[in-house]
Structure formats: C-alpha cells, structure tokens
Amino acid sequence: MFIMLISSPLLSSSENSIDPTCTFVYDEIETGFISSPNFPHQFPIPIHCSWIIRAPIGNVITLYWTQFYLKEGLKATEYAFYINSSLNAGSTSLLPSFIEGDPMPLVTSKPVLVLEMDITDDRNIYLRNMDWFLDAFGFNITFTIVSFTVAHKIIPDYCSVYKCTILFLFSWFLWTLLSIWAKM
C-alpha cells in the first residue's frame, strides 16, 4: 500500500542551514514518495532542500529512484541518531558526488536517512538524452520501510526511468511493426 505524503516544513535556526520552507520530515511512514520541488518541471536555482526519513528501530529504509534526472546535487546520508544537522551521530554517506546511469536501489543499515539537495547553478546537473525528447527536471523517489530481518529488502521488479522507458519504447516499436505487418 502506498501513502502519498503531505509534508510540513521543519523550522531551522541556523543561518547556513537548508531553507526551512524546503525541509520535510517523514516519521515512521511505511511507504511514501519524495519529489524535488515543482517536479517534473524546473525547480528554482539556487535551491537547498532536505528530506528526513525516520524508520522505527529495527527497520531499514529502501529508496527506489523512480524518476531521477540529476547528475549531481543530491546527497544521501544515513544516521544512527538524528535531530538536526548539528545534533546527530553515526553518519555514513551513501551516494557518490556524481551519479551516472540507472542508480541501484539504496538500502540503509541505520534508521534515519537524510536526503539533501544543494544546487547553486544549473551547469551540467540535468540528465538529458535529447532535449526535445526529455523535458523532466529533478526527481521522484519512492521509499519503503521494512524490518531489518526481512531477507529481500528490495522489490525485485521495481520500475525506474531506464527500465520502464526501455520497456515502453520496445513495446511501442513491436506494436508498430506488428501493425505494419498486419496491413501487408
């Protein structure tokens, strides 16, 4: 069962922190969706946003990159304990600084995951095949929270832009060929 979340901003007192109007907290939600602001359209730049996902103790968080059109600017860090960027413990960075191709699902080993989007300019941050073919910006991510003891923490046939787009294009191509062949 998927639950669409409506998040409320988390207030912050630090001057250099992420914009408090673009900070969202998801506490112990079984499944949810996270999108960049204004997705699939362009988001304002510069932008500083964060999404904090908290799982109950004994659970892990799995992220599926459902639609992901960025090459850089997103950071994922897991924590054993997290109140804010100043009060936390046990951090581990989970994403490379430059993301290429179809990112694999990300599974935490700790109960808190913080995603931070920090983009100051738009030079070479967007994933593009052909400008006329793809007009999506940012990302749409699905997350699930599962027990740490579950053997298979990743859904085997999850859908991402790469997998589903290729399947759609192949189906369309095959349907077109069969339609032409049927008319002969």
Backbone as CSV, one residue per row, in Angstrom:
resi,resn,N_x,N_y,N_z,CA_x,CA_y,CA_z,C_x,C_y,C_z
1,MET,0.832,-1.170,0.000,0.000,0.000,0.000,0.882,1.240,0.000
2,PHE,0.616,2.163,-0.914,1.374,3.399,-0.991,0.600,4.516,-0.319
3,ILE,1.298,5.368,0.385,0.685,6.518,1.037,1.348,7.764,0.486
4,MET,0.570,8.675,-0.074,1.111,9.938,-0.562,1.227,10.864,0.640
5,LEU,2.379,11.438,0.823,2.609,12.258,1.999,2.496,13.733,1.682
6,ILE,1.873,14.448,2.577,1.877,15.897,2.519,2.729,16.324,3.692
7,SER,3.869,16.933,3.398,4.841,17.233,4.431,4.692,18.655,4.922
8,SER,5.061,18.856,6.156,5.109,20.208,6.678,6.562,20.594,6.886
9,PRO,6.905,21.844,6.597,8.292,22.267,6.753,8.756,22.167,8.205
10,LEU,10.021,21.864,8.381,10.644,21.819,9.690,11.411,23.111,9.872
11,LEU,11.203,23.798,10.947,11.860,25.075,11.167,13.305,24.872,11.566
12,SER,14.163,25.818,11.178,15.580,25.734,11.472,16.073,27.095,11.940
13,SER,17.012,27.101,12.855,17.502,28.369,13.366,18.869,28.734,12.825
14,SER,19.548,27.810,12.186,20.892,28.072,11.692,20.864,28.914,10.428
15,GLU,21.756,29.913,10.366,21.785,30.823,9.228,22.243,30.121,7.953
16,ASN,23.177,29.178,8.056,23.711,28.489,6.884,22.988,27.189,6.584
17,SER,21.896,26.929,7.240,21.217,25.649,7.054,20.352,25.658,5.800
18,ILE,19.763,24.523,5.554,18.868,24.361,4.425,17.618,25.192,4.647
19,ASP,17.046,25.689,3.581,15.852,26.535,3.628,14.753,25.849,4.435
20,PRO,14.258,26.490,5.505,13.233,25.845,6.334,11.921,25.599,5.591
21,THR,11.668,26.321,4.511,10.442,26.075,3.744,10.612,24.898,2.796
22,CYS,11.816,24.343,2.740,12.080,23.207,1.855,12.719,22.063,2.645
23,THR,12.259,21.853,3.864,12.712,20.751,4.707,11.489,19.947,5.115
24,PHE,11.535,18.643,4.865,10.376,17.793,5.103,10.780,16.593,5.946
25,VAL,9.911,16.201,6.858,10.194,15.090,7.769,9.123,14.019,7.589
26,TYR,9.573,12.778,7.439,8.684,11.624,7.315,9.000,10.699,8.481
27,ASP,8.118,10.636,9.457,8.346,9.819,10.648,7.563,8.517,10.578
28,GLU,8.304,7.412,10.530,7.736,6.071,10.635,6.573,5.819,9.677
29,ILE,6.700,6.299,8.449,5.722,6.059,7.393,6.180,4.815,6.633
30,GLU,5.298,3.860,6.406,5.684,2.594,5.779,6.172,2.771,4.341
31,THR,5.479,3.581,3.558,5.829,3.813,2.158,5.466,5.237,1.792
32,GLY,6.290,5.864,0.959,5.981,7.235,0.562,6.713,7.651,-0.694
33,PHE,6.460,8.874,-1.110,7.058,9.452,-2.306,7.731,10.765,-1.936
34,ILE,8.862,11.022,-2.554,9.574,12.287,-2.371,9.868,12.827,-3.758
35,SER,9.609,14.103,-3.980,9.934,14.728,-5.270,10.647,16.039,-5.044
36,SER,11.457,16.387,-6.022,12.068,17.714,-5.986,10.954,18.743,-6.170
37,PRO,11.129,19.953,-5.669,10.089,20.976,-5.822,9.718,21.177,-7.293
38,ASN,8.424,21.257,-7.556,7.874,21.531,-8.885,8.064,20.377,-9.875
39,PHE,8.441,19.189,-9.397,8.667,18.053,-10.295,7.409,17.757,-11.105
40,PRO,7.503,17.488,-12.391,8.664,17.232,-13.239,9.210,18.485,-13.919
41,HIS,8.712,19.632,-13.532,9.162,20.886,-14.148,10.419,21.401,-13.453
42,GLN,10.997,22.453,-14.009,12.210,23.025,-13.435,11.941,23.553,-12.033
43,PHE,12.925,23.431,-11.189,12.850,23.963,-9.835,13.702,25.227,-9.776
44,PRO,13.439,26.097,-8.798,14.222,27.332,-8.700,15.672,27.031,-8.319
45,ILE,16.586,27.811,-8.866,18.015,27.672,-8.553,18.518,29.049,-8.151
46,PRO,19.250,29.179,-7.062,19.766,28.128,-6.183,18.660,27.505,-5.342
47,ILE,18.905,26.260,-4.942,17.929,25.544,-4.116,18.668,24.726,-3.057
48,HIS,18.110,24.712,-1.861,18.670,23.957,-0.735,17.497,23.303,-0.016
49,CYS,17.322,22.004,-0.212,16.201,21.277,0.398,16.716,20.042,1.126
50,SER,15.924,19.572,2.084,16.257,18.298,2.735,14.988,17.522,3.036
51,TRP,15.136,16.201,2.999,14.065,15.267,3.323,14.629,14.316,4.368
52,ILE,13.952,14.224,5.499,14.411,13.381,6.600,13.404,12.239,6.756
53,ILE,13.895,11.005,6.608,13.043,9.821,6.746,13.507,9.077,7.991
54,ARG,12.584,8.861,8.912,12.902,8.132,10.146,12.121,6.824,10.179
55,ALA,12.853,5.736,10.368,12.230,4.412,10.496,12.254,4.009,11.965
56,PRO,11.304,3.187,12.381,11.368,2.675,13.755,12.645,1.847,13.943
57,ILE,13.137,1.776,15.160,14.325,0.970,15.468,14.068,-0.467,15.002
58,GLY,15.091,-1.085,14.394,14.955,-2.453,13.896,14.465,-2.514,12.456
59,ASN,14.342,-1.348,11.807,13.894,-1.282,10.416,14.929,-0.555,9.570
60,VAL,14.843,-0.752,8.271,15.715,-0.055,7.327,14.856,0.656,6.287
61,ILE,15.475,1.577,5.572,14.788,2.363,4.547,15.360,1.967,3.195
62,THR,14.492,1.718,2.229,14.913,1.424,0.860,14.395,2.525,-0.052
63,LEU,15.296,3.106,-0.864,14.918,4.137,-1.839,14.936,3.545,-3.233
64,TYR,13.905,3.850,-4.002,13.830,3.466,-5.416,13.825,4.750,-6.229
65,TRP,14.751,4.882,-7.145,14.897,6.086,-7.962,13.893,6.010,-9.107
66,THR,12.630,6.210,-8.804,11.548,6.031,-9.763,11.759,6.885,-11.008
67,GLN,11.982,8.152,-10.823,12.306,9.067,-11.924,13.418,9.969,-11.420
68,PHE,14.591,9.856,-12.001,15.748,10.592,-11.496,16.485,11.227,-12.664
69,TYR,16.479,12.559,-12.722,17.036,13.291,-13.857,18.151,14.242,-13.447
70,LEU,18.902,13.912,-12.421,20.022,14.740,-11.975,21.325,13.968,-12.100
71,LYS,22.402,14.678,-12.385,23.723,14.067,-12.370,24.434,14.351,-11.055
72,GLU,24.098,15.474,-10.433,24.741,15.846,-9.174,23.835,16.782,-8.390
73,GLY,24.218,17.063,-7.164,23.459,17.989,-6.337,22.602,17.331,-5.275
74,LEU,22.595,15.984,-5.221,21.809,15.290,-4.203,22.752,14.448,-3.347
75,LYS,22.600,14.569,-2.050,23.432,13.837,-1.102,22.521,12.985,-0.225
76,ALA,22.913,11.743,0.035,22.157,10.852,0.920,23.080,10.411,2.049
77,THR,22.629,10.632,3.278,23.416,10.258,4.451,22.515,9.512,5.429
78,GLU,22.998,8.367,5.923,22.237,7.637,6.938,22.828,7.942,8.308
79,TYR,21.959,7.901,9.321,22.376,8.219,10.689,21.821,7.180,11.659
80,ALA,22.582,6.914,12.711,22.086,6.093,13.809,21.157,6.932,14.682
81,PHE,21.447,8.239,14.766,20.667,9.176,15.571,20.686,10.524,14.864
82,TYR,19.523,11.169,14.737,19.476,12.458,14.037,18.365,13.338,14.606
83,ILE,18.740,14.513,15.074,17.781,15.542,15.467,17.813,16.659,14.429
84,ASN,19.018,17.136,14.105,19.219,18.143,13.058,20.662,18.045,12.577
85,SER,21.074,18.961,11.701,22.416,18.873,11.122,23.520,19.069,12.163
86,SER,23.193,19.655,13.316,24.185,19.855,14.375,24.147,18.767,15.440
87,LEU,23.006,18.154,15.632,22.826,17.168,16.696,22.484,15.809,16.075
88,ASN,23.535,15.007,15.815,23.349,13.700,15.189,24.542,12.812,15.514
89,ALA,24.441,11.536,15.189,25.547,10.611,15.452,25.504,9.460,14.456
90,GLY,26.693,8.914,14.191,26.795,7.713,13.363,26.440,7.930,11.914
91,SER,27.023,8.949,11.271,26.664,9.235,9.873,27.524,8.441,8.893
92,THR,26.893,8.054,7.775,27.576,7.391,6.669,27.007,7.944,5.371
93,SER,27.884,8.431,4.492,27.447,8.934,3.186,27.138,7.749,2.276
94,LEU,26.020,7.833,1.527,25.578,6.694,0.717,25.600,6.928,-0.787
95,LEU,25.803,8.162,-1.235,25.778,8.452,-2.671,27.095,9.045,-3.120
96,PRO,27.545,8.700,-4.331,28.714,9.392,-4.880,28.326,10.825,-5.239
97,SER,29.326,11.697,-5.414,29.013,13.093,-5.728,28.477,13.243,-7.151
98,PHE,28.829,12.324,-8.052,28.350,12.374,-9.431,27.620,11.067,-9.718
99,ILE,26.365,11.163,-10.142,25.535,9.977,-10.345,25.398,9.717,-11.840
100,GLU,25.738,8.512,-12.268,25.619,8.162,-13.677,24.714,6.960,-13.847
101,GLY,24.018,6.928,-14.988,23.208,5.766,-15.327,22.005,5.592,-14.438
102,ASP,21.598,4.344,-14.293,20.417,3.984,-13.520,20.853,3.628,-12.103
103,PRO,20.646,4.537,-11.132,21.090,4.220,-9.771,20.364,2.997,-9.214
104,MET,21.103,2.156,-8.547,20.530,0.972,-7.901,19.713,1.420,-6.693
105,PRO,18.728,0.629,-6.282,18.013,0.974,-5.052,19.010,1.103,-3.898
106,LEU,18.724,2.009,-3.017,19.613,2.282,-1.898,18.957,1.743,-0.625
107,VAL,19.672,0.920,0.127,19.151,0.347,1.367,20.031,0.823,2.517
108,THR,19.412,1.427,3.527,20.171,1.900,4.681,20.434,0.748,5.641
109,SER,21.387,0.949,6.513,21.604,-0.005,7.604,21.315,0.669,8.943
110,LYS,20.896,1.940,8.872,20.583,2.725,10.073,19.170,3.281,9.936
111,PRO,18.542,3.701,11.033,17.121,4.066,10.990,16.772,5.460,10.473
112,VAL,17.757,6.305,10.187,17.445,7.655,9.702,18.200,7.902,8.401
113,LEU,17.482,8.423,7.404,18.085,8.790,6.125,17.771,10.251,5.860
114,VAL,18.808,11.019,5.520,18.630,12.432,5.185,19.088,12.634,3.748
115,LEU,18.171,13.111,2.909,18.498,13.488,1.536,18.638,14.999,1.512
116,GLU,19.717,15.493,0.927,19.936,16.930,0.825,20.171,17.302,-0.632
117,MET,19.387,18.231,-1.115,19.527,18.745,-2.477,20.143,20.133,-2.357
118,ASP,21.344,20.290,-2.892,22.061,21.558,-2.800,22.593,21.903,-4.183
119,ILE,21.896,22.790,-4.867,22.271,23.171,-6.230,22.368,24.689,-6.295
120,THR,23.531,25.178,-6.706,23.738,26.626,-6.772,23.670,27.181,-8.189
121,ASP,23.909,26.334,-9.191,23.741,26.761,-10.586,23.326,25.561,-11.420
122,ASP,22.877,25.808,-12.652,22.324,24.712,-13.464,23.283,24.172,-14.516
123,ARG,24.572,24.379,-14.355,25.529,23.869,-15.331,25.724,22.366,-15.184
124,ASN,25.324,21.630,-16.179,25.563,20.191,-16.288,25.030,19.372,-15.108
125,ILE,23.873,19.755,-14.563,23.317,18.967,-13.461,22.200,18.042,-13.915
126,TYR,21.609,18.327,-15.084,20.453,17.556,-15.531,20.864,16.401,-16.421
127,LEU,20.167,15.294,-16.275,20.356,14.133,-17.129,19.523,14.341,-18.381
128,ARG,20.134,14.291,-19.540,19.418,14.513,-20.798,19.882,13.511,-21.847
129,ASN,18.917,12.944,-22.574,19.243,12.145,-23.752,19.178,13.036,-24.976
130,MET,18.030,13.638,-25.166,17.805,14.592,-26.245,16.883,15.659,-25.679
131,ASP,17.237,16.911,-25.827,16.433,17.972,-25.222,14.983,17.935,-25.672
132,TRP,14.743,17.579,-26.923,13.363,17.564,-27.418,12.588,16.345,-26.930
133,PHE,13.304,15.344,-26.457,12.674,14.092,-26.057,12.354,14.038,-24.563
134,LEU,13.126,14.736,-23.767,13.001,14.615,-22.322,12.966,15.988,-21.674
135,ASP,11.811,16.383,-21.172,11.677,17.668,-20.501,11.277,17.478,-19.049
136,ALA,12.016,16.681,-18.326,11.761,16.469,-16.905,12.988,16.931,-16.132
137,PHE,12.736,17.483,-14.958,13.812,18.033,-14.142,13.664,17.520,-12.717
138,GLY,14.782,17.220,-12.075,14.735,16.813,-10.674,14.528,15.328,-10.497
139,PHE,13.643,14.971,-9.557,13.472,13.555,-9.248,12.140,13.277,-8.575
140,ASN,11.771,12.007,-8.638,10.638,11.440,-7.918,11.158,10.117,-7.357
141,ILE,11.135,9.983,-6.050,11.708,8.815,-5.381,10.618,8.130,-4.562
142,THR,10.591,6.811,-4.602,9.696,6.032,-3.751,10.540,5.440,-2.630
143,PHE,10.015,5.461,-1.409,10.736,4.801,-0.324,9.819,3.843,0.417
144,THR,10.425,2.798,0.966,9.699,1.851,1.814,10.516,1.634,3.082
145,ILE,9.820,1.312,4.145,10.476,0.966,5.403,10.128,-0.490,5.694
146,VAL,11.164,-1.317,5.853,10.961,-2.745,6.106,11.784,-3.170,7.316
147,SER,11.408,-4.287,7.892,12.129,-4.827,9.040,13.549,-5.199,8.636
148,PHE,14.484,-4.960,9.518,15.878,-5.303,9.262,16.043,-6.797,9.022
149,THR,15.125,-7.610,9.538,15.234,-9.066,9.412,14.661,-9.606,8.103
150,VAL,13.979,-8.776,7.319,13.420,-9.228,6.042,14.567,-9.598,5.106
151,ALA,14.500,-10.778,4.518,15.591,-11.264,3.673,15.747,-10.436,2.395
152,HIS,14.643,-10.082,1.757,14.704,-9.348,0.493,14.179,-7.938,0.721
153,LYS,15.095,-7.006,0.924,14.719,-5.635,1.236,14.390,-4.821,-0.014
154,ILE,14.700,-5.355,-1.199,14.465,-4.645,-2.457,13.388,-5.368,-3.250
155,ILE,12.420,-4.612,-3.761,11.387,-5.172,-4.637,12.086,-5.605,-5.924
156,PRO,11.969,-6.855,-6.352,12.741,-7.343,-7.495,12.441,-6.631,-8.819
157,ASP,11.197,-6.315,-9.098,10.844,-5.721,-10.392,10.417,-4.267,-10.248
158,TYR,11.179,-3.497,-9.486,10.838,-2.087,-9.326,11.015,-1.361,-10.661
159,CYS,10.335,-0.252,-10.800,10.363,0.497,-12.055,11.201,1.760,-11.892
160,SER,12.058,2.020,-12.861,12.823,3.264,-12.899,12.700,3.836,-14.301
161,VAL,13.184,5.051,-14.494,13.109,5.680,-15.813,13.772,4.802,-16.863
162,TYR,14.943,4.273,-16.544,15.669,3.459,-17.519,14.916,2.181,-17.854
163,LYS,14.483,1.450,-16.840,13.819,0.171,-17.079,12.473,0.347,-17.764
164,CYS,11.626,1.203,-17.227,10.268,1.335,-17.759,10.240,2.060,-19.095
165,THR,11.120,3.029,-19.307,11.166,3.731,-20.585,11.583,2.770,-21.686
166,ILE,12.581,1.952,-21.415,13.034,0.989,-22.420,11.927,-0.013,-22.721
167,LEU,11.232,-0.503,-21.696,10.128,-1.433,-21.924,9.014,-0.780,-22.731
168,PHE,8.692,0.476,-22.418,7.652,1.191,-23.150,8.056,1.375,-24.607
169,LEU,9.293,1.828,-24.851,9.748,2.044,-26.227,9.786,0.733,-27.006
170,PHE,10.232,-0.354,-26.373,10.257,-1.645,-27.040,8.839,-2.097,-27.384
171,SER,7.904,-1.936,-26.444,6.505,-2.321,-26.690,5.913,-1.513,-27.833
172,TRP,6.178,-0.205,-27.832,5.672,0.662,-28.894,6.263,0.241,-30.236
173,PHE,7.577,-0.024,-30.289,8.248,-0.434,-31.513,7.668,-1.754,-32.026
174,LEU,7.493,-2.716,-31.138,6.945,-4.015,-31.514,5.513,-3.871,-32.020
175,TRP,4.689,-3.072,-31.340,3.308,-2.837,-31.755,3.273,-2.192,-33.141
176,THR,4.162,-1.232,-33.390,4.228,-0.563,-34.695,4.591,-1.561,-35.787
177,LEU,5.590,-2.406,-35.543,5.983,-3.411,-36.537,4.849,-4.393,-36.821
178,LEU,4.177,-4.845,-35.770,3.067,-5.778,-35.960,1.912,-5.125,-36.709
179,SER,1.656,-3.854,-36.456,0.594,-3.132,-37.163,0.911,-3.026,-38.651
180,ILE,2.154,-2.730,-38.966,2.572,-2.631,-40.375,2.479,-4.003,-41.034
181,TRP,2.953,-5.037,-40.349,2.930,-6.384,-40.894,1.491,-6.852,-41.118
182,ALA,0.576,-6.517,-40.213,-0.825,-6.932,-40.337,-1.497,-6.291,-41.546
183,LYS,-1.056,-5.114,-41.954,-1.645,-4.413,-43.100,-1.126,-4.950,-44.427
184,MET,-0.071,-5.744,-44.408,0.516,-6.258,-45.655,-0.310,-7.356,-46.251
